[in-house]
XYZ file of C-alpha atoms in Angstrom:
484
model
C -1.371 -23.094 18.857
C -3.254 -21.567 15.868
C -4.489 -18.479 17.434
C -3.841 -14.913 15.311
C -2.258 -12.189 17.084
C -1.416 -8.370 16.775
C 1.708 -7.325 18.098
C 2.748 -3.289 18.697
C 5.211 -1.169 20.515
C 5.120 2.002 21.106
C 8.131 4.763 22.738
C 10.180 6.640 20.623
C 9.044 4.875 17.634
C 5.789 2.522 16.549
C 7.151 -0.644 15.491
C 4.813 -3.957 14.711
C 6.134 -7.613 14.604
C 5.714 -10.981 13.672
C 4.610 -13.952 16.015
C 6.156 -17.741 15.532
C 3.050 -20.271 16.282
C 5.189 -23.170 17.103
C 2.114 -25.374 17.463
C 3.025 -26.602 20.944
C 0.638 -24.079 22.802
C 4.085 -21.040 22.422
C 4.455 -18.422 20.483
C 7.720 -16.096 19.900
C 7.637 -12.884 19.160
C 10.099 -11.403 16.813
C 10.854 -7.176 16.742
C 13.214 -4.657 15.652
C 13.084 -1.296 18.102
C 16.035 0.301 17.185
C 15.635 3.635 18.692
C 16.692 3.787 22.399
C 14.379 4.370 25.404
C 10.838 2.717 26.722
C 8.453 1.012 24.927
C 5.058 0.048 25.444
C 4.199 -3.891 23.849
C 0.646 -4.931 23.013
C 0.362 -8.205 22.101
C -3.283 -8.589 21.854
C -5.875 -11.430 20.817
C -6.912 -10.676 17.529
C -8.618 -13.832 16.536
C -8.235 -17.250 18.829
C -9.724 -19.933 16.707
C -9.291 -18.854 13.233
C -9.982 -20.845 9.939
C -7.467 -22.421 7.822
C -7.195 -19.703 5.385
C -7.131 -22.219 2.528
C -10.926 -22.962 3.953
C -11.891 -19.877 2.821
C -14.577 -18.576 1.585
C -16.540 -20.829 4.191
C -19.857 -20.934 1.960
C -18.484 -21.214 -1.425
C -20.811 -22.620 -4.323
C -23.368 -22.644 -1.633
C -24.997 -19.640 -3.155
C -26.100 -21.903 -6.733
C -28.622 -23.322 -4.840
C -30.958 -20.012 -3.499
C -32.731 -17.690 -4.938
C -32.352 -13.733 -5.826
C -34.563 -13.545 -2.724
C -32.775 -15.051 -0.190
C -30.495 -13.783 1.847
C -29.355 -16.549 4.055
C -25.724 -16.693 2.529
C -25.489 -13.311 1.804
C -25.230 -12.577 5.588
C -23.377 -15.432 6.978
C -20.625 -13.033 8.437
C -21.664 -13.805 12.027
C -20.587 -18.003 11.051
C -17.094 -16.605 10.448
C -14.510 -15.817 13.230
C -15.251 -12.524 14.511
C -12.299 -10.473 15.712
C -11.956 -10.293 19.751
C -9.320 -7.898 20.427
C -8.428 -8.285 24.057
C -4.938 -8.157 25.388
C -2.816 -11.380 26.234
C -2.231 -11.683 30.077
C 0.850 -9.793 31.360
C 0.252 -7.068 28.355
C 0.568 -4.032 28.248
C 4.893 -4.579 28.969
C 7.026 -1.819 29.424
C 10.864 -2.666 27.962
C 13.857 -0.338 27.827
C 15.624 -0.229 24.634
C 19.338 0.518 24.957
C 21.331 2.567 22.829
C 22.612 -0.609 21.121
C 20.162 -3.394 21.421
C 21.571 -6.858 21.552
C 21.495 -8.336 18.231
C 20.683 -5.301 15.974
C 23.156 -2.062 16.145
C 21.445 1.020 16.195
C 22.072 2.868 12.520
C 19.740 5.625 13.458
C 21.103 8.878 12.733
C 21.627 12.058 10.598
C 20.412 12.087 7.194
C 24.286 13.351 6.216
C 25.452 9.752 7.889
C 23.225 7.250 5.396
C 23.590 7.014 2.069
C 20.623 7.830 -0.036
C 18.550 4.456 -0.974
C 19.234 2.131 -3.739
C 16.919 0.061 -5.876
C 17.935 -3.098 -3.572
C 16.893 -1.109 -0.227
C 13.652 0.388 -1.703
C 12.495 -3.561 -2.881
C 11.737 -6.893 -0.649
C 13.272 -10.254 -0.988
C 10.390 -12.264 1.252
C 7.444 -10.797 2.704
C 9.571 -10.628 6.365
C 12.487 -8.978 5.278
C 10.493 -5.222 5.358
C 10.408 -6.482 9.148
C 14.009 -5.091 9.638
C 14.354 -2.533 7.236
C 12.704 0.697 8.591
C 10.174 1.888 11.402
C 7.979 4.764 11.837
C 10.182 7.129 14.409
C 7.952 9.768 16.211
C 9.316 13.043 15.612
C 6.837 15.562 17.398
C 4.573 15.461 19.974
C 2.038 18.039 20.415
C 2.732 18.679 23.922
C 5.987 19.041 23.669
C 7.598 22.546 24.145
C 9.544 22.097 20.491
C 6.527 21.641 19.095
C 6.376 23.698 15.684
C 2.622 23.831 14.268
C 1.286 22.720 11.467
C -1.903 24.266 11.081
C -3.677 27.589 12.176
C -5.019 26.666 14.473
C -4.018 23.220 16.832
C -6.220 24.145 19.795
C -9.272 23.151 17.971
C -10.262 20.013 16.256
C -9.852 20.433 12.350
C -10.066 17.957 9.842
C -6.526 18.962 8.586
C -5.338 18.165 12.473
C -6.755 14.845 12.052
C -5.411 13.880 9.099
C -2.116 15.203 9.914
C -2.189 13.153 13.668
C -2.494 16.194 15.856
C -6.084 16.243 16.920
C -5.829 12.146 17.399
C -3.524 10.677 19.281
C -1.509 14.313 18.985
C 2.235 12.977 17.491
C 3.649 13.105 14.059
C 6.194 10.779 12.743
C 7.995 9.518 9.886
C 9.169 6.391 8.198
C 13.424 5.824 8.346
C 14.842 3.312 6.358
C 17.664 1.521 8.579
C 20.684 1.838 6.172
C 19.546 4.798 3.404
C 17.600 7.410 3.110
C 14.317 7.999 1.035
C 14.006 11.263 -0.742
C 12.824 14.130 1.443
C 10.289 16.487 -0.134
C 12.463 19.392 -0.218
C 15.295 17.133 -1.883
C 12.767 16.461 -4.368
C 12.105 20.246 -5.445
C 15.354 22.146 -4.037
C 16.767 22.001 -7.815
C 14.116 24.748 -8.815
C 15.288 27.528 -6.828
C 18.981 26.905 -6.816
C 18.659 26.589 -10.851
C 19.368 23.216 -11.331
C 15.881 21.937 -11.892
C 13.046 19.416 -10.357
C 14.711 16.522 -10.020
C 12.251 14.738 -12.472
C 13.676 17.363 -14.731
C 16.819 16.793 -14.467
C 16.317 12.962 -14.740
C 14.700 13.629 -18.271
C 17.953 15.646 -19.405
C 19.909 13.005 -17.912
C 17.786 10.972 -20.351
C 18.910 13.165 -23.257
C 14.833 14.033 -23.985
C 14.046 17.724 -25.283
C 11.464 18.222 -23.393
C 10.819 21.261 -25.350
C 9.452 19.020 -27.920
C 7.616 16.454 -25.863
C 3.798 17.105 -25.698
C 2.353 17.609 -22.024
C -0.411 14.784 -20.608
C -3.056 15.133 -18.463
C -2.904 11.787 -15.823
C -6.456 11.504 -16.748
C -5.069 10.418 -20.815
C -5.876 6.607 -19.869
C -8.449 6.917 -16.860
C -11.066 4.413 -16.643
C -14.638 4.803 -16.788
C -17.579 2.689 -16.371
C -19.797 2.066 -19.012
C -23.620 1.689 -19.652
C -23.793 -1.660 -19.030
C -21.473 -1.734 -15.921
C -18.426 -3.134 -17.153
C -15.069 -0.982 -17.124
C -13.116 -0.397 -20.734
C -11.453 1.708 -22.677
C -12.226 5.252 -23.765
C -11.455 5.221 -27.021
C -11.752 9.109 -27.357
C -9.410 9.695 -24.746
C -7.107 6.720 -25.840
C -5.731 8.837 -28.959
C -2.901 7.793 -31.030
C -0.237 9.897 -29.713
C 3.319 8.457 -31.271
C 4.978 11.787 -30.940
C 5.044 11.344 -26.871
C 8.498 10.137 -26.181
C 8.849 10.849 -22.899
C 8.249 8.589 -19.464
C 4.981 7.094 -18.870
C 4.064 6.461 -15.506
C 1.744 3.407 -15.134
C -0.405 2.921 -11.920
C -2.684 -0.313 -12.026
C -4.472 -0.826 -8.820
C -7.745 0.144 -6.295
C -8.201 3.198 -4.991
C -5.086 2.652 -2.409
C -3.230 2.818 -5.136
C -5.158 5.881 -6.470
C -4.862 7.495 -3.662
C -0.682 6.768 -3.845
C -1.146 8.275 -7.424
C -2.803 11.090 -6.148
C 0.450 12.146 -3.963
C 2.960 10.922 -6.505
C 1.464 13.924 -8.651
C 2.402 16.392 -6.595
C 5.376 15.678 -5.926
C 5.539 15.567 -10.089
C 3.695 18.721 -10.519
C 5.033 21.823 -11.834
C 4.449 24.181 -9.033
C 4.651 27.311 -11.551
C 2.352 25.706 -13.925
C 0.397 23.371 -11.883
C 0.436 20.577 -14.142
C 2.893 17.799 -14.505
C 6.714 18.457 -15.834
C 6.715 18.229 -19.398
C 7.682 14.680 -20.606
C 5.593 12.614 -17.920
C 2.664 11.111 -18.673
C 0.350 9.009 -15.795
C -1.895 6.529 -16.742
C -4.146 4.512 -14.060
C -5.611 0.801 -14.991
C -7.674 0.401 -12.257
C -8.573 -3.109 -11.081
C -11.424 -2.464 -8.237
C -13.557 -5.605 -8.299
C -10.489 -7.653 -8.453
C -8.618 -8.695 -10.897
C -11.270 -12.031 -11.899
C -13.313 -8.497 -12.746
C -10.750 -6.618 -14.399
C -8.044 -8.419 -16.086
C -9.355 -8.173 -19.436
C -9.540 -4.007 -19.256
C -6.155 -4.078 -17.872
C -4.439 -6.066 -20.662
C -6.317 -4.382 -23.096
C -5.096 -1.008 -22.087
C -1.665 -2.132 -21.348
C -1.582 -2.676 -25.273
C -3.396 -0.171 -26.132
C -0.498 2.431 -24.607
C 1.855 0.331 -26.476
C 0.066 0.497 -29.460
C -0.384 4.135 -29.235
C 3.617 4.827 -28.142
C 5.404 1.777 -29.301
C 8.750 1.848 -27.604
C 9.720 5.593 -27.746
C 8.640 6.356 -24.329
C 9.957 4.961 -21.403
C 7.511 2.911 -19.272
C 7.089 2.116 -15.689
C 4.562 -0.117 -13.269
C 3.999 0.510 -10.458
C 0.830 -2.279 -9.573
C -1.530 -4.047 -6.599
C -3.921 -6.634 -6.642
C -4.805 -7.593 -3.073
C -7.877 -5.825 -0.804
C -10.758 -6.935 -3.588
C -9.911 -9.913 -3.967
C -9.753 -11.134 -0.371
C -13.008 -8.821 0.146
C -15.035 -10.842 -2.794
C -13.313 -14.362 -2.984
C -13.155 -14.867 0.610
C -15.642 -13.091 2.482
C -18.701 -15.062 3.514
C -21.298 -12.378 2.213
C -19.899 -12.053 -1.214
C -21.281 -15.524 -2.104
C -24.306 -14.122 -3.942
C -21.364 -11.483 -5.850
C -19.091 -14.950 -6.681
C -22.057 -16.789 -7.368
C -23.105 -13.877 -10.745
C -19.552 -13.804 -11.862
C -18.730 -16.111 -14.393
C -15.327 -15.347 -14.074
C -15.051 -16.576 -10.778
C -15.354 -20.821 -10.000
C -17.128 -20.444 -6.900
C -16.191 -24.110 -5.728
C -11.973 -23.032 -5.499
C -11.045 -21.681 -2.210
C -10.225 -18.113 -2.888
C -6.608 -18.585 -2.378
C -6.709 -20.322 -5.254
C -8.440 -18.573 -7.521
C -6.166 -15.556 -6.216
C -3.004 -17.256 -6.943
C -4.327 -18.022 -10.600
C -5.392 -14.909 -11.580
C -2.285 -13.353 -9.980
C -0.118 -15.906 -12.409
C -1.824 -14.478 -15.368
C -1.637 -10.805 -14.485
C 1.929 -11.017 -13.957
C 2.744 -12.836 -16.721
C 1.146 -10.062 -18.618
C 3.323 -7.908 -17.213
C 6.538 -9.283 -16.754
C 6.431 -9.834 -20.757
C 5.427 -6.039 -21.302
C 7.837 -3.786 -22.677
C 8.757 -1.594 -19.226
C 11.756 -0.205 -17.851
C 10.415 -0.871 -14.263
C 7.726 -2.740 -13.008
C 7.133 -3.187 -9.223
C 4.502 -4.978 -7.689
C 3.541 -3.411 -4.148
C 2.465 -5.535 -1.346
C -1.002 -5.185 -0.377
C -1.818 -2.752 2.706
C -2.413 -3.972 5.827
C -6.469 -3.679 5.604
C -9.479 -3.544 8.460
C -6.921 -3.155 10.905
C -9.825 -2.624 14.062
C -7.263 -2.312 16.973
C -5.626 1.062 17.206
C -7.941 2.697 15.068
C -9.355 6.008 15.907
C -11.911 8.826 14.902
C -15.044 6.744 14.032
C -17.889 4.626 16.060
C -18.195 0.735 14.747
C -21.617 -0.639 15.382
C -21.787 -2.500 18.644
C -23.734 -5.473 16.779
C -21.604 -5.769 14.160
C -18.560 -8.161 13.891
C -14.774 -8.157 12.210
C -14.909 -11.585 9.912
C -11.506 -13.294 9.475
C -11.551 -12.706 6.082
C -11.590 -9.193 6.561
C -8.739 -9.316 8.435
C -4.724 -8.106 8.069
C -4.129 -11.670 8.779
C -5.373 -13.171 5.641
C -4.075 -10.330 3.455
C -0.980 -10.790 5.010
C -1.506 -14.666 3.427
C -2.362 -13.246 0.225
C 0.786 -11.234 0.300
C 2.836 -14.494 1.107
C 1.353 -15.768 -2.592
C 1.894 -12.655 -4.033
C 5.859 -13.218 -3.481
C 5.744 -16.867 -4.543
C 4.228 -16.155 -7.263
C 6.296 -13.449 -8.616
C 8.999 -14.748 -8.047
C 8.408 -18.037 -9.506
C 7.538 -17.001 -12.977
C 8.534 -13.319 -13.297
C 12.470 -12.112 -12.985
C 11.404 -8.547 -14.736
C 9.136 -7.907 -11.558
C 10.733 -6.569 -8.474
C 8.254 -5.847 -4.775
C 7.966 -3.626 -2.468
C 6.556 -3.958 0.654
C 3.144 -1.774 1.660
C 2.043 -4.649 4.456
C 4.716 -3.615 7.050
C 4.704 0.075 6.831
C 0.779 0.301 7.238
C 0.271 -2.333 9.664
C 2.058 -0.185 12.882
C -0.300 2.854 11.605
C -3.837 1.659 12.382
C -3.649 5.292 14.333
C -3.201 6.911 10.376
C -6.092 6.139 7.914
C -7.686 8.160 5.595
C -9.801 10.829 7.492
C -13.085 12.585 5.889
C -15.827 14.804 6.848
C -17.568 11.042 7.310
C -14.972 8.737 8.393
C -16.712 5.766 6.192
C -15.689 2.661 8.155
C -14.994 1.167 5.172
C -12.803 3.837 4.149
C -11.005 4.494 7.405
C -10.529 0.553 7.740
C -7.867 0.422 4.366
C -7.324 3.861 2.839
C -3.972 4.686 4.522
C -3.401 8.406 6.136
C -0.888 11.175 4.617
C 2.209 10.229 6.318
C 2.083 6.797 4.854
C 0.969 7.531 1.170
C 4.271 9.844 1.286
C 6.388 7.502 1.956
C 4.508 5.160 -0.763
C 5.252 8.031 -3.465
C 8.466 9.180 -3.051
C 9.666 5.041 -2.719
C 8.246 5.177 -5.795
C 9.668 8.219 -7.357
C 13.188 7.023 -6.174
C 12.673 3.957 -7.620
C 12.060 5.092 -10.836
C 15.308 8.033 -10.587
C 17.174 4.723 -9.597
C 16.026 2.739 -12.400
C 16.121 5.327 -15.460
C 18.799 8.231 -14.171
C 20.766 6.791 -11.677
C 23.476 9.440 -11.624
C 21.213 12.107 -10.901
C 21.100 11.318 -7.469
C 24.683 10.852 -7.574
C 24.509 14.763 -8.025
């Protein structure tokens, strides 16, 4: 036992899975596929004689006793399991998938047949129970006759072909919750040519809120910038004293995953006649790259500062993520010299630790905050190597464990202890188990950054983040308009 495995299947739909180490030499393998026909399984090796996660960072403190000069510790990645990425014997296995699979009914079918989502179905109870709620269904394949395009022109390779899955592995799909269904785009903004309005519109009237008289924001009102002397605070000529805004304020704290969620939430928010966002919404992002150790003082200080400036006339919502920097600097082997500067941070704690700590006092912040909604989202399923297309990694350089979706995937497994130990205002919902079957659909550039490509999740995912998240808030603060 002990070894770290990644588990796939691939047919009509891409579906991941979790593996039981019974610590006997077996493993079990435990998976949903719900849509009928054949299946391809990888189960392959990701990492056979892994660390103790609560080992990690495998050099801490070590870096108090060498100099600016050094660079011993700083480049201790190779000491680290590296990731090995072979298949398991008797993998790749075909399986059939019948209509009904034994155990788990197939509810697959028209959008008329499901009811739409509820607040419930769009949050997590444990960080397995995402396992069984939804897959990623393909719904066109390139070759295919029936194929529809999506851009000019499919024959050649585009950037907007790559990022939409066509010039990569050539098939699009989408993510279908079991038992509901999320918001489609056109559901979202069918109310403004039938007359009845956006239906972020008609949530505020459900809300009773002139908008007439609301004043419009820009989502930049309560951006972050770095100062002079590198650390990140508050603008205090953007953060105005605004009490007239009344409206809801949309509040995104996280790294640029979650800026990049942000980023599609407001369009789906923006007034297509206008181009701006509907009148009475206001976005804020608190942004907490570096980690939290880094940036939990900027965070809570802007948190207050919006209620200073608003009080509680607005309506507020979180929407929040601390996850990929902090496994990235408290566990990785060549952040020691980074820990080692940071008074923040006791280098001598495993980073689990210190992770669970500073988690405790962020969400105590914000389970005490005046908000209509707060949500904490899962981390995503980061580095993912296997699967991964569209750039070259270095042939000398290695995948360290802690760098790995297997220790987020730990850090997740705190994240719902935690909350749910201290904080009954904060509900999750899950963004490990929708990325982790996508290693296929990462962010694409003109570059393809490794870095980038490893964590920054493709279009098809970040639309299902944003309008989860857009539902969750109709759910939460209008209800009955999507009982219209």
């Amino acid at each position: 036992g002990g070894s770290l495995f990644y588990l796939r299947a691939y047919g009509p739909s891409v579906i991941s899975g979790n593996i039981i180490d019974h610590h006997n030499r077996s493993y079990s393998v435990e998976m949903y596929p719900v849509d009928p026909g054949e299946y391809t399984v990888e189960l392959v090796v990701t990492f056979s004689s892994p660390l103790n996660f609560d080992d990690l960072p495998i050099n801490r403190a070590k870096s108090v006793a060498k100099t600016q000069s050094s660079l011993e510790y700083e480049n201790e990645e190779e000491v680290e399991p590296g990731f090995e990425g072979y298949m398991v014997a008797g993998f790749p296995l075909l399986i059939w998938v019948d209509p009904l699979f034994p155990g788990k009914s197939s509810k697959q079918g028209s959008v008329d047949e499901k009811p739409l989502c509820n607040i419930t179905q769009l949050t997590d109870s444990s960080p397995l129970s995402s396992l069984s709620k939804g897959h990623w269904q393909v719904i066109d394949h390139v070759a295919r006759f029936s194929h529809q395009p999506l851009t000019p022109d499919e024959s050649g390779v585009t950037l907007d072909g790559y990022r939409m899955g066509l010039n990569s592995v050539g098939v699009r799909m989408q993510y279908t919750f079991e038992d509901c269904e999320l918001l489609r785009i056109r559901d979202i903004f069918d109310g403004m040519t039938n007359g009845t309005g956006h239906i972020i519109e008609r949530c505020l009237d459900n809300l009773n809120y002139d908008r007439s008289n609301i004043t419009n924001f820009s989502r930049h009102d309560f951006d972050i910038e770095k100062q002079n002397n590198g650390t990140v605070g508050l603008d205090l000529a953007i953060g105005r004293r605004v009490d007239s805004f009344n409206g809801i304020h949309i509040i995104f704290i996280g790294d640029s995953v979650m800026k990049l969620e942000m980023g599609f939430f407001t369009k789906l928010v923006t007034d297509p006649r206008s181009r701006s966002i509907f009148q009475g919404l206001k976005i804020s992002f608190l942004e907490t790259n570096g980690g939290i150790h880094a940036t939990m003082a900027n965070v809570t200080s802007k948190l207050n500062a919006i209620l200073e400036n608003e009080g509680n006339q607005s309506k507020k919502v979180i929407l929040f993520n601390t996850g990929l920097h902090d496994v990235d600097i408290l566990c990785s082997s060549i952040r020691s010299r980074s820990r080692g500067s940071k008074e923040e941070i006791n280098d001598t704690k495993a980073c689990v630790d210190l992770y669970r700590e500073a988690l405790e006092d962020l969400t105590r912040v914000i389970d005490a905050y005046p908000a209509q909604i707060k949500i904490f989202r899962s981390t995503t399923a980061g580095w993912q190597k296997y699967g991964n297309y569209g750039f070259s990694w270095p042939a000398t350089s290695i995948q360290p464990l802690s760098r790995s979706p297997h220790v987020v995937h730990y850090f997740n497994e705190i994240a719902y202890s935690t909350i749910q130990k201290c904080c009954s205002t904060i509900s999750i919902a899950d963004g490990y188990w929708i990325t982790l079957p996508r290693p296929d659909h990462t962010q694409t550039s003109d570059t393809n950054q490794i870095g980038k490509h490893l964590v920054h999740p493709g279009y098809e995912i970040l639309s299902v983040f944003a309008r989860r998240w857009l539902m969750t808030i109709i759910c939460g603060l209008c209800s009955g308009v999507l009982a219209e």
